[in-house]
Short mmCIF file of C-alpha atoms and ligand atoms in Angstrom, two decimals:
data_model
loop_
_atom_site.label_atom_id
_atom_site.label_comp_id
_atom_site.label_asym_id
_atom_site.label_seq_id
_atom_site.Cartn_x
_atom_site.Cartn_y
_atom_site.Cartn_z
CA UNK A 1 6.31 -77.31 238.97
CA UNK A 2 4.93 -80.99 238.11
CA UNK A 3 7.41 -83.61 238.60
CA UNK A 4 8.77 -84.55 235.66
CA UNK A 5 7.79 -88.79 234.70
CA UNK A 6 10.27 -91.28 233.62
CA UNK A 7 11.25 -91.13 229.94
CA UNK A 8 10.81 -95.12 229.51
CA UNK A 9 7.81 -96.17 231.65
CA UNK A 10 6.27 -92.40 232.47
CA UNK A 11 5.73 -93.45 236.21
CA UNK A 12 6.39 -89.77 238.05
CA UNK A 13 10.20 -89.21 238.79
CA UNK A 14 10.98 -88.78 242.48
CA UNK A 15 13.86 -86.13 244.02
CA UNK A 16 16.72 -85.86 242.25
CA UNK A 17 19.33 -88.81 243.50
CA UNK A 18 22.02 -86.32 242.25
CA UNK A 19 21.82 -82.50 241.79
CA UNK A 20 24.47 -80.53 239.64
CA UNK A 21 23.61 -77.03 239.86
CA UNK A 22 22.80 -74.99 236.81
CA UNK A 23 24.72 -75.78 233.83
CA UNK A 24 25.64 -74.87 230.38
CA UNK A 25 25.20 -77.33 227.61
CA UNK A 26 28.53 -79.51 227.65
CA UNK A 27 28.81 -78.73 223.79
CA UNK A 28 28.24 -75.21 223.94
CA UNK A 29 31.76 -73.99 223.26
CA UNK A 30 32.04 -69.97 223.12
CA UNK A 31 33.90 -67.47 221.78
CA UNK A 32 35.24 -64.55 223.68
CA UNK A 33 32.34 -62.21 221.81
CA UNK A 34 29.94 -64.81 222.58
CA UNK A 35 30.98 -64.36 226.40
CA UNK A 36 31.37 -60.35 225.89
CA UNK A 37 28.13 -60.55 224.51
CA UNK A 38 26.43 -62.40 227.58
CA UNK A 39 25.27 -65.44 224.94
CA UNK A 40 25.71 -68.47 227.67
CA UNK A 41 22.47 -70.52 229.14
CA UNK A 42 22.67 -72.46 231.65
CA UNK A 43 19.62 -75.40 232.92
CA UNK A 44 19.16 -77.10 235.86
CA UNK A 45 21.26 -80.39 235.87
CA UNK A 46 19.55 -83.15 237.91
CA UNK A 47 20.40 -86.92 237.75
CA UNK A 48 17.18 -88.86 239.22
CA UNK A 49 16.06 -92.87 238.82
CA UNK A 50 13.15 -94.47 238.37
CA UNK A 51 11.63 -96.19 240.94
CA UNK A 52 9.67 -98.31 238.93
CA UNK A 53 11.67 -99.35 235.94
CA UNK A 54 15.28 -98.40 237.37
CA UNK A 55 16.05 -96.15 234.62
CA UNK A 56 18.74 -93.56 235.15
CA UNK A 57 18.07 -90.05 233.85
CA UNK A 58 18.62 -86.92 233.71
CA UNK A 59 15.46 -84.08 233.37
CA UNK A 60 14.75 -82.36 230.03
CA UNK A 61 15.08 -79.04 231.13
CA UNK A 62 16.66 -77.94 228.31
CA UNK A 63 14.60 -77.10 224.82
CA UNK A 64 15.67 -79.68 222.40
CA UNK A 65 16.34 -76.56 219.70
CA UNK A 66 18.91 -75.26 221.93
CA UNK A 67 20.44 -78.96 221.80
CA UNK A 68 21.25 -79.49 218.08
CA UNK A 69 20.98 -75.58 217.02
CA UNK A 70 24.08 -73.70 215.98
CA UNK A 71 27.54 -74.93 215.20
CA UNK A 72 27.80 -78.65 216.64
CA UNK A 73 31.61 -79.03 217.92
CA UNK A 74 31.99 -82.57 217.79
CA UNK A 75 33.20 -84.22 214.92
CA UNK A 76 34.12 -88.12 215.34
CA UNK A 77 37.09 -88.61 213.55
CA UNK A 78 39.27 -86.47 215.71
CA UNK A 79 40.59 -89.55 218.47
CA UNK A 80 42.68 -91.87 217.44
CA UNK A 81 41.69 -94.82 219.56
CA UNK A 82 37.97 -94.33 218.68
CA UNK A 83 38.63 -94.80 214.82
CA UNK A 84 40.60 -97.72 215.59
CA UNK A 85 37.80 -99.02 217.82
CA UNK A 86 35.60 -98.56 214.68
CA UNK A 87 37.64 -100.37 212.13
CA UNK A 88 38.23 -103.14 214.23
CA UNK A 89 33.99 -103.19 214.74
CA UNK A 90 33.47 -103.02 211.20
CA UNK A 91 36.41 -106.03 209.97
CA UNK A 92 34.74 -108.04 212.93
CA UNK A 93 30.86 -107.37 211.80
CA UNK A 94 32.01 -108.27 208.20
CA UNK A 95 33.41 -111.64 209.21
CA UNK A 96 30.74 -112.99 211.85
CA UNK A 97 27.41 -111.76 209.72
CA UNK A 98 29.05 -112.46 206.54
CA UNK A 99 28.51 -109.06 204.69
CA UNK A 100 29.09 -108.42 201.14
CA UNK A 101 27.89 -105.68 197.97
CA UNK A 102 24.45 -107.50 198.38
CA UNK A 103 24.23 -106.88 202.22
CA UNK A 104 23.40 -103.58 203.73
CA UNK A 105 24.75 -101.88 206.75
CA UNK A 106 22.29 -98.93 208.50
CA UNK A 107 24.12 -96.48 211.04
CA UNK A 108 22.14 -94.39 212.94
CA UNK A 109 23.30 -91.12 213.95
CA UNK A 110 25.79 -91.62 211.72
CA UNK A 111 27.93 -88.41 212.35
CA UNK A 112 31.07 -87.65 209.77
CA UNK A 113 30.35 -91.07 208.68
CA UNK A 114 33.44 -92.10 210.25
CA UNK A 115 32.73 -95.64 210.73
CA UNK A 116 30.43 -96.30 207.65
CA UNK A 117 33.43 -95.87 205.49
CA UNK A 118 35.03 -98.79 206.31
CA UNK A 119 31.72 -100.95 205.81
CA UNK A 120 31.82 -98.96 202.46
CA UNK A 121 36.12 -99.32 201.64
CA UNK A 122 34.91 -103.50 201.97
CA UNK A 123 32.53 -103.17 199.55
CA UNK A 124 29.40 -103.17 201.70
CA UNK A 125 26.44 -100.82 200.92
CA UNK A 126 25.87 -98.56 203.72
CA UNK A 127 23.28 -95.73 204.63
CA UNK A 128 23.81 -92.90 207.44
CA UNK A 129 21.22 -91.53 209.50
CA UNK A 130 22.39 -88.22 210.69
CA UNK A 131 20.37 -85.24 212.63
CA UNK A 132 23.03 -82.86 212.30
CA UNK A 133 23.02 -81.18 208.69
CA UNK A 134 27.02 -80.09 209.43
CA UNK A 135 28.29 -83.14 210.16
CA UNK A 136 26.23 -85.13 207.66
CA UNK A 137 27.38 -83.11 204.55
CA UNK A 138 31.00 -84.09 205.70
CA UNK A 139 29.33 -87.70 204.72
CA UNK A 140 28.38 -86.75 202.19
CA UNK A 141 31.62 -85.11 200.93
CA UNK A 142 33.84 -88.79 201.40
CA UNK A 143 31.05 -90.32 199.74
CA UNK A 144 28.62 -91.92 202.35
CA UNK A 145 25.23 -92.42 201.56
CA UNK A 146 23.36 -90.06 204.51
CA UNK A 147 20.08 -88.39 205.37
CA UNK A 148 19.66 -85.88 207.45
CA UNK A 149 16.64 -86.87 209.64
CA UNK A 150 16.37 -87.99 213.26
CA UNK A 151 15.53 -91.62 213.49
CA UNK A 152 12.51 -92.86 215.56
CA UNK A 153 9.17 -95.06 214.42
CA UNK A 154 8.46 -92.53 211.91
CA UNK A 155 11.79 -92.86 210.02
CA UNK A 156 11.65 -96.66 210.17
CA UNK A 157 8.45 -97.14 208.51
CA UNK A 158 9.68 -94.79 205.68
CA UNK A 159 12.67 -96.33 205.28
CA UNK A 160 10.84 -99.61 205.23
CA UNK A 161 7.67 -98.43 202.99
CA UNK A 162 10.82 -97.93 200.22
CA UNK A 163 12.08 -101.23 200.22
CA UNK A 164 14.73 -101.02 202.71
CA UNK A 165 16.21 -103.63 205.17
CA UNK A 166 19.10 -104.17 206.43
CA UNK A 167 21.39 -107.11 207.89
CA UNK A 168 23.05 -104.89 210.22
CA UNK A 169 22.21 -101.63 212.50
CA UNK A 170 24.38 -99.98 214.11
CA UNK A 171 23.71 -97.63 216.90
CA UNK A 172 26.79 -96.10 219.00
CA UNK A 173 26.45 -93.98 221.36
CA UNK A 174 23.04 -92.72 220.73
CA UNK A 175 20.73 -95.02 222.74
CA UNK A 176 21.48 -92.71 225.87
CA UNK A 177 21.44 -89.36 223.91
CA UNK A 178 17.65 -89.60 222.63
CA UNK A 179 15.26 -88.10 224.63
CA UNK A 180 12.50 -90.32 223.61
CA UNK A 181 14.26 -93.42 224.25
CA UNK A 182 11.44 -95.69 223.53
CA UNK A 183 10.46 -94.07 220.54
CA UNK A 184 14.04 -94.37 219.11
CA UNK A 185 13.77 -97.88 219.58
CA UNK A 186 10.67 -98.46 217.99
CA UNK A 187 11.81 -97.60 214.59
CA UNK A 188 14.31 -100.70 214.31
CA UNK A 189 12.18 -104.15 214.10
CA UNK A 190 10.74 -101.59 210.43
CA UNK A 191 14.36 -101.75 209.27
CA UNK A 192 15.94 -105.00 210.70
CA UNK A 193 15.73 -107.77 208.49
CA UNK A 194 14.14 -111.21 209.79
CA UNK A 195 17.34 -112.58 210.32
CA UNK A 196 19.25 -109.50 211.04
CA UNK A 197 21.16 -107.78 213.72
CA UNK A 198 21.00 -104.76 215.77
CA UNK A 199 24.02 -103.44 217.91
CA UNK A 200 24.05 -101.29 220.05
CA UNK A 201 26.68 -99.46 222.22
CA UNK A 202 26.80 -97.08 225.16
CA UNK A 203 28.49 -96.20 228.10
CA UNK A 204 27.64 -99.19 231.08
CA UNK A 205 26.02 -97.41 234.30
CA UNK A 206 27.71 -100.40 236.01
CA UNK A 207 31.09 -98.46 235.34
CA UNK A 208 29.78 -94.68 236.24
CA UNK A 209 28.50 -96.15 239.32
CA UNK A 210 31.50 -98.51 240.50
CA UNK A 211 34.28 -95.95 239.30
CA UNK A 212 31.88 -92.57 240.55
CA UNK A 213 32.32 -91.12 236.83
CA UNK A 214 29.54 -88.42 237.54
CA UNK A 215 31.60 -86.50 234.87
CA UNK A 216 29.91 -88.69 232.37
CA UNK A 217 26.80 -86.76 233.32
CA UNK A 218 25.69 -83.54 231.20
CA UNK A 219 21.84 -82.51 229.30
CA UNK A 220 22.64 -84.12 226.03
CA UNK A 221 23.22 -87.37 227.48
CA UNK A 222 19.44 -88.03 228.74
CA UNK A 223 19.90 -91.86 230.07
CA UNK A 224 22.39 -93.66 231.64
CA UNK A 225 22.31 -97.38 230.43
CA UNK A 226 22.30 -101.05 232.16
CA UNK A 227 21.40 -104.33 230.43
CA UNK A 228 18.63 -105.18 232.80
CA UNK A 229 17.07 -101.54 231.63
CA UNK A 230 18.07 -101.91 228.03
CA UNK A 231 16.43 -105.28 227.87
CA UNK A 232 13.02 -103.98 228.93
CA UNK A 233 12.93 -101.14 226.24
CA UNK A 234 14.09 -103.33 223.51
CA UNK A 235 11.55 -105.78 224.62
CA UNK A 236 8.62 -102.89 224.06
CA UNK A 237 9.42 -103.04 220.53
CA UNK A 238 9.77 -107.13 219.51
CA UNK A 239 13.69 -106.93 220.37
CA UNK A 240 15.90 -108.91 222.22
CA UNK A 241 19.24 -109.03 222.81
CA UNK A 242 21.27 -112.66 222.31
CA UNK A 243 25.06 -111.93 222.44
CA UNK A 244 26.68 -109.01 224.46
CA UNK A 245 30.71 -107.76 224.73
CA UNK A 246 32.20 -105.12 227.39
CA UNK A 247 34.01 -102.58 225.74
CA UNK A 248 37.10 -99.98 227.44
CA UNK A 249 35.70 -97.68 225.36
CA UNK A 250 34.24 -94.20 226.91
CA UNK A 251 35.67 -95.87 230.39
CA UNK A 252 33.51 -99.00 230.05
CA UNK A 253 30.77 -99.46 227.28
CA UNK A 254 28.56 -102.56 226.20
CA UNK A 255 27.82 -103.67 222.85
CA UNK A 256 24.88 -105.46 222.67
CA UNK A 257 23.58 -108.13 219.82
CA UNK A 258 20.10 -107.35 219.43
CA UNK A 259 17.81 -109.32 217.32
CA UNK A 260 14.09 -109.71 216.25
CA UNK A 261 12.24 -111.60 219.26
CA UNK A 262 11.56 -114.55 217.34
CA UNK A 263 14.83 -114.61 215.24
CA UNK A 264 17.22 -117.75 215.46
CA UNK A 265 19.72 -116.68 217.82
CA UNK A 266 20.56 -118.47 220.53
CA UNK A 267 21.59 -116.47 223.61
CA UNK A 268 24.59 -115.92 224.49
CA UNK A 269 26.23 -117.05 228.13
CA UNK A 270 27.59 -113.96 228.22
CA UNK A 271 24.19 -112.43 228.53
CA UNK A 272 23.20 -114.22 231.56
CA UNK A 273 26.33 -113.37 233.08
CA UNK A 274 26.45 -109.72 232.58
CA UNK A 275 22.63 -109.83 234.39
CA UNK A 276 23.97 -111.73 237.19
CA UNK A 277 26.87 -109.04 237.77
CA UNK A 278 25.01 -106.28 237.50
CA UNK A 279 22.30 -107.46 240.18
CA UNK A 280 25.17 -108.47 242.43
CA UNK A 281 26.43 -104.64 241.78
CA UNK A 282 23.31 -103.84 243.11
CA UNK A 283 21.68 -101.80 239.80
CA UNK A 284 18.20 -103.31 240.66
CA UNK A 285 17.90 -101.66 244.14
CA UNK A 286 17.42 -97.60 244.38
CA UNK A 287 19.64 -97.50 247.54
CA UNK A 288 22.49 -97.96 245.04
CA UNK A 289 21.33 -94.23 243.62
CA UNK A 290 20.37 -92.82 246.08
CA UNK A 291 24.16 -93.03 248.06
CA UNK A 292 26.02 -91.93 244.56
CA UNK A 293 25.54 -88.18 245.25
CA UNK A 294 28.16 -88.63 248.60
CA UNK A 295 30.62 -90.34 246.58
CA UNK A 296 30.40 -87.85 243.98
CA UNK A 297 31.18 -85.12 246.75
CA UNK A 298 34.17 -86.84 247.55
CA UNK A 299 35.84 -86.82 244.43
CA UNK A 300 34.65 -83.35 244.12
CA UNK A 301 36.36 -82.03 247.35
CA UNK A 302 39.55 -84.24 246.33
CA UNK A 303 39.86 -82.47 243.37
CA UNK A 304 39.46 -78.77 244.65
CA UNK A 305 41.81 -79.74 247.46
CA UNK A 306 44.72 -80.61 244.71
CA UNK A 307 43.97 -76.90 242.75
CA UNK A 308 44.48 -75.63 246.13
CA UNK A 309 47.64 -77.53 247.12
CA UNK A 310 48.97 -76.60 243.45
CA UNK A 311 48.06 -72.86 243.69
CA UNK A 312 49.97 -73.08 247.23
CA UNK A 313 52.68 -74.50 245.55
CA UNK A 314 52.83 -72.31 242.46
CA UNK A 315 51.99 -74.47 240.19
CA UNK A 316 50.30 -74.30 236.85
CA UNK A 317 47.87 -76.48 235.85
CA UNK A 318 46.28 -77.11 232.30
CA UNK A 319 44.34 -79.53 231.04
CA UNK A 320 43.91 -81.22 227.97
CA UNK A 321 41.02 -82.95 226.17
CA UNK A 322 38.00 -80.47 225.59
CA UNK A 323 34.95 -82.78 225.96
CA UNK A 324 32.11 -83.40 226.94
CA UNK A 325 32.56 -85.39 230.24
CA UNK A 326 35.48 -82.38 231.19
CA UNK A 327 33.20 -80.01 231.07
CA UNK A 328 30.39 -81.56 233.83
CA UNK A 329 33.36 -82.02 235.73
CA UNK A 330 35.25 -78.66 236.09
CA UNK A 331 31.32 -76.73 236.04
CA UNK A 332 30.25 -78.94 239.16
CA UNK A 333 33.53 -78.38 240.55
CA UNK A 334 33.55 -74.46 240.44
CA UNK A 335 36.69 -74.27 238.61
CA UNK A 336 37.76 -71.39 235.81
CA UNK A 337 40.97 -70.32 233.98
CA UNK A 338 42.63 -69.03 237.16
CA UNK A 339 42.60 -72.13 238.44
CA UNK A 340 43.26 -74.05 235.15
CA UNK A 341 45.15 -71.77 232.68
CA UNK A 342 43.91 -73.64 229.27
CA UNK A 343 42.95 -76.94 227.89
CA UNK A 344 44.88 -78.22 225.10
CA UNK A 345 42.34 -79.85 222.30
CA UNK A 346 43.71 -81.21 218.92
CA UNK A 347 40.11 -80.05 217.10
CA UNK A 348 40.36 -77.03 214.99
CA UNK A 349 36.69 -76.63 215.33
CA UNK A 350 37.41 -76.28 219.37
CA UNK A 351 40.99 -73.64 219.26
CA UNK A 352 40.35 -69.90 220.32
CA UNK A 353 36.98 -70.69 221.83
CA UNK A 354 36.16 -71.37 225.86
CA UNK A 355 34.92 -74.22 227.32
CA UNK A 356 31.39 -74.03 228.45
CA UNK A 357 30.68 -72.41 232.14
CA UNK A 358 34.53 -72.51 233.36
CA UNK A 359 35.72 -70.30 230.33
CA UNK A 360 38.80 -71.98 230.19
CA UNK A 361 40.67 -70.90 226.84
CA UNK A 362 41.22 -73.99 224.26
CA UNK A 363 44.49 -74.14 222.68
CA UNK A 364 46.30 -76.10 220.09
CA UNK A 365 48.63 -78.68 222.06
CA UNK A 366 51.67 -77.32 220.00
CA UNK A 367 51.87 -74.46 221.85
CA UNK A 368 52.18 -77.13 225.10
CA UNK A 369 55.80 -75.83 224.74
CA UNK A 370 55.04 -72.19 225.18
CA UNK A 371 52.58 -72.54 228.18
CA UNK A 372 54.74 -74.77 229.90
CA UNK A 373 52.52 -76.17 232.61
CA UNK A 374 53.63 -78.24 235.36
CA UNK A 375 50.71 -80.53 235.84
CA UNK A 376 48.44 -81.67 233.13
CA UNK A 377 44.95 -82.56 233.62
CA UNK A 378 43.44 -85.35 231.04
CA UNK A 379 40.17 -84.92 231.64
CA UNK A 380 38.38 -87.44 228.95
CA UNK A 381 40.53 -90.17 231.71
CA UNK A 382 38.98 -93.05 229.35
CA UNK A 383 42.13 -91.68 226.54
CA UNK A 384 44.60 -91.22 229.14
CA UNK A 385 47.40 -93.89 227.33
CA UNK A 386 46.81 -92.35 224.15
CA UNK A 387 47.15 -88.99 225.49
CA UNK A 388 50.36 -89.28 227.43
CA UNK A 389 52.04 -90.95 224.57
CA UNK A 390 50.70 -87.54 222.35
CA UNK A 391 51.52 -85.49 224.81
CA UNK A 392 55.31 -86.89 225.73
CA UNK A 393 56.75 -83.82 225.10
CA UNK A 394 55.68 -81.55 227.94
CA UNK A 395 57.74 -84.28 230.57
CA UNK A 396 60.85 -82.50 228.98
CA UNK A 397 60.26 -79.31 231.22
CA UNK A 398 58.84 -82.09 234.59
CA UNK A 399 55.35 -81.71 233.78
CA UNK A 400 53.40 -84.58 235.02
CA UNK A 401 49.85 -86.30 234.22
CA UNK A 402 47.07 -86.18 236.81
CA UNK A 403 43.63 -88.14 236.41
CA UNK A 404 40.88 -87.26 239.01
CA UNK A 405 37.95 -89.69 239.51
CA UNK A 406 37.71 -92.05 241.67
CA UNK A 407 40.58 -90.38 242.96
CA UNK A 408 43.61 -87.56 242.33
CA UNK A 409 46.45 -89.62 240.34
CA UNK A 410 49.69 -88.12 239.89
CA UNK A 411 52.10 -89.56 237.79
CA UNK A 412 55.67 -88.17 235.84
ZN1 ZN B 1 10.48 -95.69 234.46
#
């Protein structure tokens, strides 16, 4: 096998800093015929960095049809505290870039158009671009302008070749989910005005690293993010970034206020701060990567330690939250449904299938009541407020919480 070369810089990839076994996809969410039927895939999961340009990524073992083919189980609007996250972004980008019906607002990967409506309820024109055909009709249906395409260079000089520019992008959570990362990139000086603005959000590596959240690790999500990385790809295509915000969001996010190179802005302090703090965290050395996998065992054995201590104990233990990040988790972790009896997951699309690998059985939390487990697992950790105060009830019969990494929390 050749080894695989960097997705930014294409230097050749050493070992693996951190190997996760063979995996399903995190979205792949089956029915019980699927299962019957023998229809789950699983690829080689294998976190590695780049010695040259320090970026963190995962291999493309997987073929991008199997990706984005078949039904795609995640629709946007479903947490609360995400679509609260959103309208706050959009009031905010309204008010500090002044927008108004003769502005225009692009989103890419756009989704259920969840946050373009609330450019469009202020009046503000707004285009989605959205891969998946599913999601992007739901768009469609509430009235958001949307095409189905993937955006890269290609898609930038069309948009541009038919008059359009725009005053703000918007790109959350995608950065780290394109495979060709520097190809994505390349498309936005075509669609960013001269004086316009690019933002761009994703998960901050300085967070998976400091808080060991490995579970934020799965095929889909190809690279995991830092400014001083970020900088050099946006550089590659005329970009640079002048203003930046940490976000809670997805257990520690950035936002970053990209512009054209030679643009107006003046940088930001905060940009020259976040540099210095992430150097000091030591995300420009490779010895930083290359000690993750041990920390990553030890929330690993932590973890199967408290199923064991519960099973001891008789006690049953679901989970809630059927996403993404839970999935890495419980697959890396060898658990199944004897070990955790369901997971509780308020998306329709999600009830009466199984989660990926562990085949753990997704319920509606209203029958919480009816399973009556004694400890309850939250496994996306970054909604773990909102999801006690949803989940209240269940302390009625003495369940209790418990959040894993860095470490097994307990709380009534
Ligand atoms: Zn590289």
């Amino acid at each position: 096998m050749t080894e695989p070369a960097c997705r930014f810089c294409r230097a050749p990839l050493g070992l693996p800093v951190l190997d996760l076994g063979s995996q399903p996809l995190s979205n792949a969410y089956l029915s019980p015929a699927d299962l019957a039927a023998g229809r789950e895939r699983s690829f080689p999961l294998r976190l590695r960095v780049c010695a040259c340009c320090l970026l963190v990524q995962v291999d493309d073992s997987v073929p991008p049809k199997a990706i984005f083919d078949g039904d795609y189980a995640y629709f946007s609007s479903f947490s609360e505290s995400w679509l609260a996250h959103c309208r706050r972004y959009a009031a905010d980008s309204v008010a500090r870039f002044g927008l108004g019906p003769t502005s225009q607002v692009l989103e890419v990967a756009s989704n259920d158009g969840y946050l373009l409506q609330f450019f469009a309820d202020a009046g503000v024109p707004v285009l989605g671009i959205e891969p998946t055909a599913n999601t992007a009709a739901v768009a469609q249906a509430k009235g958001v302008p949307t095409e189905v395409r993937f955006f890269d260079e290609a898609t930038g000089r069309d948009l541009a070749a038919r008059g359009f520019a725009a005053d703000l992008v918007h790109g959350a959570n995608v950065l780290a989910h394109v495979p060709d990362i520097r190809g994505f990139v390349a498309g936005f000086p075509h669609v960013l005005k001269a004086d316009g603005t690019l933002t761009l959000e994703f998960p901050h590596l300085l967070c998976m690293i400091e808080r060991v959240q490995f579970d934020t690790i799965y095929h889909e999500h190809f690279s995991y993010l830092s400014l001083l990385v970020v900088e050099a790809v946006l550089g590659t295509a005329g970009l640079r970034v002048y203003d930046v915000e940490r976000l809670q969001t997805h257990g520690g996010s950035l936002r970053l206020f990209c512009c054209h190179v030679e643009a107006p802005f003046i940088e930001a302090q905060a940009v020259d701060r976040l540099r210095l703090a992430e150097r000091e965290a030591g995300l420009a050395d490779v010895a930083t990567y290359t000690t993750f996998a041990a920390r990553v065992d030890d929330v690993r054995r932590a973890f199967v330690t408290f199923l064991d201590d519960a099973r001891r104990d008789g006690l049953r233990v679901a989970a809630y939250g059927a996403a993404a990040k839970g999935n890495t988790f419980l697959n890396s972790c060898g658990t199944t449904a004897e070990d955790v009896v369901c997971v509780f997951d308020r998306s329709p699309h999600k009830q009466g299938k199984l989660l990926p690998g562990s085949h753990v059985p997704v319920l509606d939390p209203a029958k919480a009541s009816e399973v009556r487990p004694d400890l309850l697992l939250i496994l996306p950790w970054n909604l773990r407020t909102e999801i006690m105060r949803q989940m209240d009830d269940v302390r009625r019969w003495g369940c209790r919480f418990v959040t894993v990494a860095p470490e097994v929390e307990v709380t009534a």
